[in-house]
Short mmCIF file of C-alpha atoms and ligand atoms in Angstrom, two decimals:
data_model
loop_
_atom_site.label_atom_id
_atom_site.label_comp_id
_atom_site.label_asym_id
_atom_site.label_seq_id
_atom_site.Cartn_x
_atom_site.Cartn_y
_atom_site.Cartn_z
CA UNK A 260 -22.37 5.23 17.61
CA UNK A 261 -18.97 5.89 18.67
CA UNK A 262 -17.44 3.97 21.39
CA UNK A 263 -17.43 5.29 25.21
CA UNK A 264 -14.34 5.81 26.94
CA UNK A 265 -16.27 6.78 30.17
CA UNK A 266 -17.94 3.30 29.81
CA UNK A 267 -14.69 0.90 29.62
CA UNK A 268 -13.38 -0.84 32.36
CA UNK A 269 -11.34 1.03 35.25
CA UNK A 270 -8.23 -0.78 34.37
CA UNK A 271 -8.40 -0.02 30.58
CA UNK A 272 -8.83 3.65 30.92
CA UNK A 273 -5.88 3.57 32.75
CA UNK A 274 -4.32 1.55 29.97
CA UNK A 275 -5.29 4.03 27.47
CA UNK A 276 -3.94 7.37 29.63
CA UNK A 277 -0.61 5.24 30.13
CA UNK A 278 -0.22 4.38 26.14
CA UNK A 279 -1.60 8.51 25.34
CA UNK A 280 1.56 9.81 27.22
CA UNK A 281 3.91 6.96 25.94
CA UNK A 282 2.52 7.86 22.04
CA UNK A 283 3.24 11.59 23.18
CA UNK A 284 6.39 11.61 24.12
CA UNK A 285 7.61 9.46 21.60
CA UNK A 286 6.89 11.78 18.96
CA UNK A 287 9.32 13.72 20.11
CA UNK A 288 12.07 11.46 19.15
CA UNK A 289 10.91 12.00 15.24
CA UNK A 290 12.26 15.57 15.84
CA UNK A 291 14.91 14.81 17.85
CA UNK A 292 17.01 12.58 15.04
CA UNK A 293 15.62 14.85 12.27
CA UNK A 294 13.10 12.46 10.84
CA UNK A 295 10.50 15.27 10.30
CA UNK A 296 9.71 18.75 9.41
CA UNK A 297 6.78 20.71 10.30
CA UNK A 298 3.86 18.39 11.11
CA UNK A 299 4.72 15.76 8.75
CA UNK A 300 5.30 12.20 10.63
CA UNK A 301 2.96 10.05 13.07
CA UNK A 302 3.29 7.88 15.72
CA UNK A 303 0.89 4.68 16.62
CA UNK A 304 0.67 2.09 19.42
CA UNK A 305 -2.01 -0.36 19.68
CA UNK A 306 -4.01 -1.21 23.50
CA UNK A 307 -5.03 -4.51 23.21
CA UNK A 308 -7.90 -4.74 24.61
CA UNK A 309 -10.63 -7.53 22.86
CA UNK A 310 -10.83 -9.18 25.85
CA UNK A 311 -12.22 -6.39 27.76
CA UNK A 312 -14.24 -4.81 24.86
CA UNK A 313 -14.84 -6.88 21.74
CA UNK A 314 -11.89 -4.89 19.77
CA UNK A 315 -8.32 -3.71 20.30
CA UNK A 316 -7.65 0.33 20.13
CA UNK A 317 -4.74 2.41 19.15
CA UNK A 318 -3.67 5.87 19.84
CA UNK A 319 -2.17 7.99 16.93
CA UNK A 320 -1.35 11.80 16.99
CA UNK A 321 -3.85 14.32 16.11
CA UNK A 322 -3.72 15.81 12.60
CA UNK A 323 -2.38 18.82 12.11
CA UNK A 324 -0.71 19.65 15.11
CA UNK A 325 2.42 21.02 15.87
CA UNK A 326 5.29 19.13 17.58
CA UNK A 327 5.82 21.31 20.02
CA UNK A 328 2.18 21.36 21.04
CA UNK A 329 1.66 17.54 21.48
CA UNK A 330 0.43 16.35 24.79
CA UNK A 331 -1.05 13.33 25.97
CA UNK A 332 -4.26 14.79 26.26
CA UNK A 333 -4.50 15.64 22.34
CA UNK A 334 -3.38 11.86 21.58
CA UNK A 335 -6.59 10.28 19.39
CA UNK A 336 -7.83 6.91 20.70
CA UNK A 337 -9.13 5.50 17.71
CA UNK A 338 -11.22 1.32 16.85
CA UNK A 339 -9.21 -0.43 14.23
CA UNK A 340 -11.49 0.96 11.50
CA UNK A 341 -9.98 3.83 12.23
CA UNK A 342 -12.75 6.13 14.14
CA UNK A 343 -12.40 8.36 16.64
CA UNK A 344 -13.70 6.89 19.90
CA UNK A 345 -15.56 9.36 22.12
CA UNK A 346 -12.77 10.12 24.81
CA UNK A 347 -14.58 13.24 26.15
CA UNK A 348 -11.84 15.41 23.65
CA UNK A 349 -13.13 18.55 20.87
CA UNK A 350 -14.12 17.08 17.54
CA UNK A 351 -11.93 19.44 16.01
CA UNK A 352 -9.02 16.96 17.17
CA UNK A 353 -9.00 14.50 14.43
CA UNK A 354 -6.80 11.34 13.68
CA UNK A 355 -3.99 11.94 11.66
CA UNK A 356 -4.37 11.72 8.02
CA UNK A 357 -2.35 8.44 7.80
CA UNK A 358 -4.95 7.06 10.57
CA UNK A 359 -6.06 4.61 7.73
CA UNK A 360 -3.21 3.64 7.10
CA UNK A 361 -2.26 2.14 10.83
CA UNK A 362 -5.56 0.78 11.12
CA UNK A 363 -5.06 -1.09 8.07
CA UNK A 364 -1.66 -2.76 9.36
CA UNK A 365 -3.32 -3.40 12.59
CA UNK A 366 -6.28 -4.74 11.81
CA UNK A 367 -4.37 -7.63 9.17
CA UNK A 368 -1.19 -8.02 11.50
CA UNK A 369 -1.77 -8.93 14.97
CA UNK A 370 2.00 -9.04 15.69
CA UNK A 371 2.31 -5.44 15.17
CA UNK A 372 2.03 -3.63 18.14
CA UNK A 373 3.40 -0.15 17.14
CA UNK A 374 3.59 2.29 13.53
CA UNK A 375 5.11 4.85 12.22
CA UNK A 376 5.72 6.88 9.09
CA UNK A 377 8.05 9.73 8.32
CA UNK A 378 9.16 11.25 5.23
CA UNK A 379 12.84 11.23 6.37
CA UNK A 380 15.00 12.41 3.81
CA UNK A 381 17.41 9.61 2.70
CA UNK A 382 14.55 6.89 3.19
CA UNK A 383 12.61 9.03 0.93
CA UNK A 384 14.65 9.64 -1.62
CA UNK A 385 15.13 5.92 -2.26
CA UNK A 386 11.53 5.36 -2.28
CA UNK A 387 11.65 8.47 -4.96
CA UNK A 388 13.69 5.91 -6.81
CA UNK A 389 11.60 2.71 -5.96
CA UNK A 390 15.00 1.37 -5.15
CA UNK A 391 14.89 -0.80 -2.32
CA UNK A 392 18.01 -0.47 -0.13
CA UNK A 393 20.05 -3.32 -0.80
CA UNK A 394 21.53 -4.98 2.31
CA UNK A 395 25.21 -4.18 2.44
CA UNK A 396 25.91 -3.48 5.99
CA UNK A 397 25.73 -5.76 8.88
CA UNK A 398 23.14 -3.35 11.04
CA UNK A 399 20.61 -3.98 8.28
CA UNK A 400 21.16 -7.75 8.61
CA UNK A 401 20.88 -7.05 12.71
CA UNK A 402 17.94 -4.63 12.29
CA UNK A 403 16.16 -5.61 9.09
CA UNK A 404 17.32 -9.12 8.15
CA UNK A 405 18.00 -8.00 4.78
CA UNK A 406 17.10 -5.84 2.24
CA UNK A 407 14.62 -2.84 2.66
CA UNK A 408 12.09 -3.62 0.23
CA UNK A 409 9.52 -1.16 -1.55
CA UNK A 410 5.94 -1.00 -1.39
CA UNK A 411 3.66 -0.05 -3.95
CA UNK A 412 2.39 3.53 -5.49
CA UNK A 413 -0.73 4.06 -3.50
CA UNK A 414 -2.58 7.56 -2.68
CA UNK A 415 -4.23 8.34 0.54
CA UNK A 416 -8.05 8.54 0.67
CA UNK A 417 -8.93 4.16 0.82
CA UNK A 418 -6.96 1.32 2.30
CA UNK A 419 -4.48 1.30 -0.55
CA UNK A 420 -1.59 2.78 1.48
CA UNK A 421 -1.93 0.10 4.54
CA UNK A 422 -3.00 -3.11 1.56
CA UNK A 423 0.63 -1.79 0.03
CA UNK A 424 2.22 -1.89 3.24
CA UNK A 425 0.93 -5.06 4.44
CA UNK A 426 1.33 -6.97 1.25
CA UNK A 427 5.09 -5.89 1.12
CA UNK A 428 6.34 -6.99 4.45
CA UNK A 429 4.42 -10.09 5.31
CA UNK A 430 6.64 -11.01 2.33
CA UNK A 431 9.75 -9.90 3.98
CA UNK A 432 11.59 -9.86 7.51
CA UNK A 433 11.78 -6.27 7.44
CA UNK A 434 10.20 -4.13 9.88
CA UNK A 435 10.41 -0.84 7.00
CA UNK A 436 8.86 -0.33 3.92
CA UNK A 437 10.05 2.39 1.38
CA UNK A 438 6.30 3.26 0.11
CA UNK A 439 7.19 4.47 -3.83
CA UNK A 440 7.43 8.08 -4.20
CA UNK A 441 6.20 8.59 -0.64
CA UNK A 442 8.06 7.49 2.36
CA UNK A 443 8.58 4.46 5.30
CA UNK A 444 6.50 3.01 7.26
CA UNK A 445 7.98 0.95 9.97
CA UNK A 446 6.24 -1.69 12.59
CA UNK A 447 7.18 -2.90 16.06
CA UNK A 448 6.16 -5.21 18.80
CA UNK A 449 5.44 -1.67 20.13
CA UNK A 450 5.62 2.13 19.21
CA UNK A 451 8.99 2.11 20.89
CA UNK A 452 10.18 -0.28 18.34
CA UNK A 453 8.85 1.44 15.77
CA UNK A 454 10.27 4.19 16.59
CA UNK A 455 13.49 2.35 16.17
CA UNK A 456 13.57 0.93 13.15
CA UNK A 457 12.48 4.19 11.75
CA UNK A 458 15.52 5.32 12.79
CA UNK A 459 17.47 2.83 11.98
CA UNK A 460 15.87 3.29 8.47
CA UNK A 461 16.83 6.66 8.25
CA UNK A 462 20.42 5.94 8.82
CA UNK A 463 21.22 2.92 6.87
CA UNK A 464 19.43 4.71 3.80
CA UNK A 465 22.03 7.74 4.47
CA UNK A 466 24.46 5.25 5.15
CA UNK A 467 24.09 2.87 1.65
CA UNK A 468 23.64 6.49 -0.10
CA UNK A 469 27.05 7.89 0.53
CA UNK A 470 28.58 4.50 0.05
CA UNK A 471 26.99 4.83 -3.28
CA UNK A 472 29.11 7.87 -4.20
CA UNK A 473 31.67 6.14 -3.62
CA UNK A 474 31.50 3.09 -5.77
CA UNK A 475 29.80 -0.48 -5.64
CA UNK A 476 28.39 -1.32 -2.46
CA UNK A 477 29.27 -5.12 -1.33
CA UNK A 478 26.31 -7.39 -1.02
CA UNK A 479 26.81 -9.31 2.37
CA UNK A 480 25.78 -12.94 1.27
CA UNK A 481 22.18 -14.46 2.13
CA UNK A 482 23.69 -17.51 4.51
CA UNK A 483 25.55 -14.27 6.23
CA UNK A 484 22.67 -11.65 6.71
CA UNK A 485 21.11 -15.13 8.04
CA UNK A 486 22.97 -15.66 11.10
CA UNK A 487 22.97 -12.12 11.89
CA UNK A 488 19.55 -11.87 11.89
CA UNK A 489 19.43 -14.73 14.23
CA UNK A 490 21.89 -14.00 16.37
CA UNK A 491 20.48 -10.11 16.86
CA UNK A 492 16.86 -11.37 17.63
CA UNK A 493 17.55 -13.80 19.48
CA UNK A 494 20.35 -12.74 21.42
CA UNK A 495 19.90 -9.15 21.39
CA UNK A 496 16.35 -9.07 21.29
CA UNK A 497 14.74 -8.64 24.92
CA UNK A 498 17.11 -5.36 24.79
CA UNK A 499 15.35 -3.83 21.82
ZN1 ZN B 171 3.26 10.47 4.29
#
């Protein structure tokens, strides 16, 4: 039996509206630096709420939906198993096909806060490759603390897609992952940081692309991407 919203405490209801409109109108930033086309692309943020219910929740956009079209009231509150809670919304408004996926990274990384996947073009066409994006510009040491590594071939339909993901960047300090032939996936301590780093993805792949055409990229050495990882996340990083 599904869970209630009507039956959860006053003060996580009011949780869940707040994160439905947050996880709304982020998704229009995918649009907004061309990280998307038609409905392709989802944004997730987690409620944590296991003190208050047994389990924490997430809200991820409905599938199928146009951008245009997304409100906070279509937003799917779904368990970390990835089912629809019943929120008092039409059963026609389903979790977005990558809903697996989220609840997957989630459910096996309790740092993670926020997801999101795009098929933005130059991230994508390095995972067409299964090239990882080697770390040649001092943003990606800021952002990503090296390299943007690739995660495995996996098709949707089981857990294959969020093992893949998981697997590749408890391994690494990066907060993408260039899923082979597919597309990234980024995490955050919140959708908002998510968000971020899939823009931030976006434009270092572009970036290390056209340096590409025009020659050898230069590696910036390990000891170097070190301290500017450091100094980014720790100085920089209440302003992310
Ligand atoms: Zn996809």
């Amino acid at each position: 039996m599904a869970l209630q919203l009507s039956e959860f405490p006053e003060q996580l209801r009011a949780e869940v509206q707040r994160v439905r409109e947050l996880v709304a109108a982020l998704h229009a930033e995918l649009p907004r630096w061309e990280l998307v086309v038609w409905t392709a692309g989802n944004v997730s943020q987690r409620i944590r709420c296991a003190d208050l219910i047994g389990e924490d929740l997430f809200v991820i956009k409905p599938s199928g939906v146009s951008y245009d079209e997304l409100t906070p009231e279509k937003m799917v509150v779904c368990t970390l198993d990835g089912v629809k809670i019943d929120d008092g919304t039409p059963d026609a408004l389903t979790p977005s096909s990558d809903t697996a996926a989220h609840a997957y990274v989630y459910a096996h990384m309790d740092r993670v806060g926020g997801v999101v996947h795009t098929h933005s073009t130059y991230a994508t066409a390095w995972a067409a490759r299964g090239e990882a994006v080697p770390c040649v510009l001092t943003m990606m040491g800021d952002e990503f603390g090296g390299a943007i590594p690739v995660g495995p071939f996996a098709l949707i339909g089981d857990d294959s897609i969020g093992r893949g993901i998981v697997e590749t960047l408890r391994e690494s300090r990066s907060r993408a992952v260039l899923m082979q032939n597919h597309g990234p996936f980024t995490i955050g301590t919140d959708a908002r940081d998510a968000v971020k780093a899939a823009v931030m993805c976006e434009e270092v792949a572009r970036t290390v692309h056209i340096a590409r055409q025009l020659g050898e990229p230069i590696p910036i050495p390990q000891e170097q991407v070190d301290s500017l990882f450091d100094r980014y996340q720790n100085v920089y990083g209440q302003k992310k």
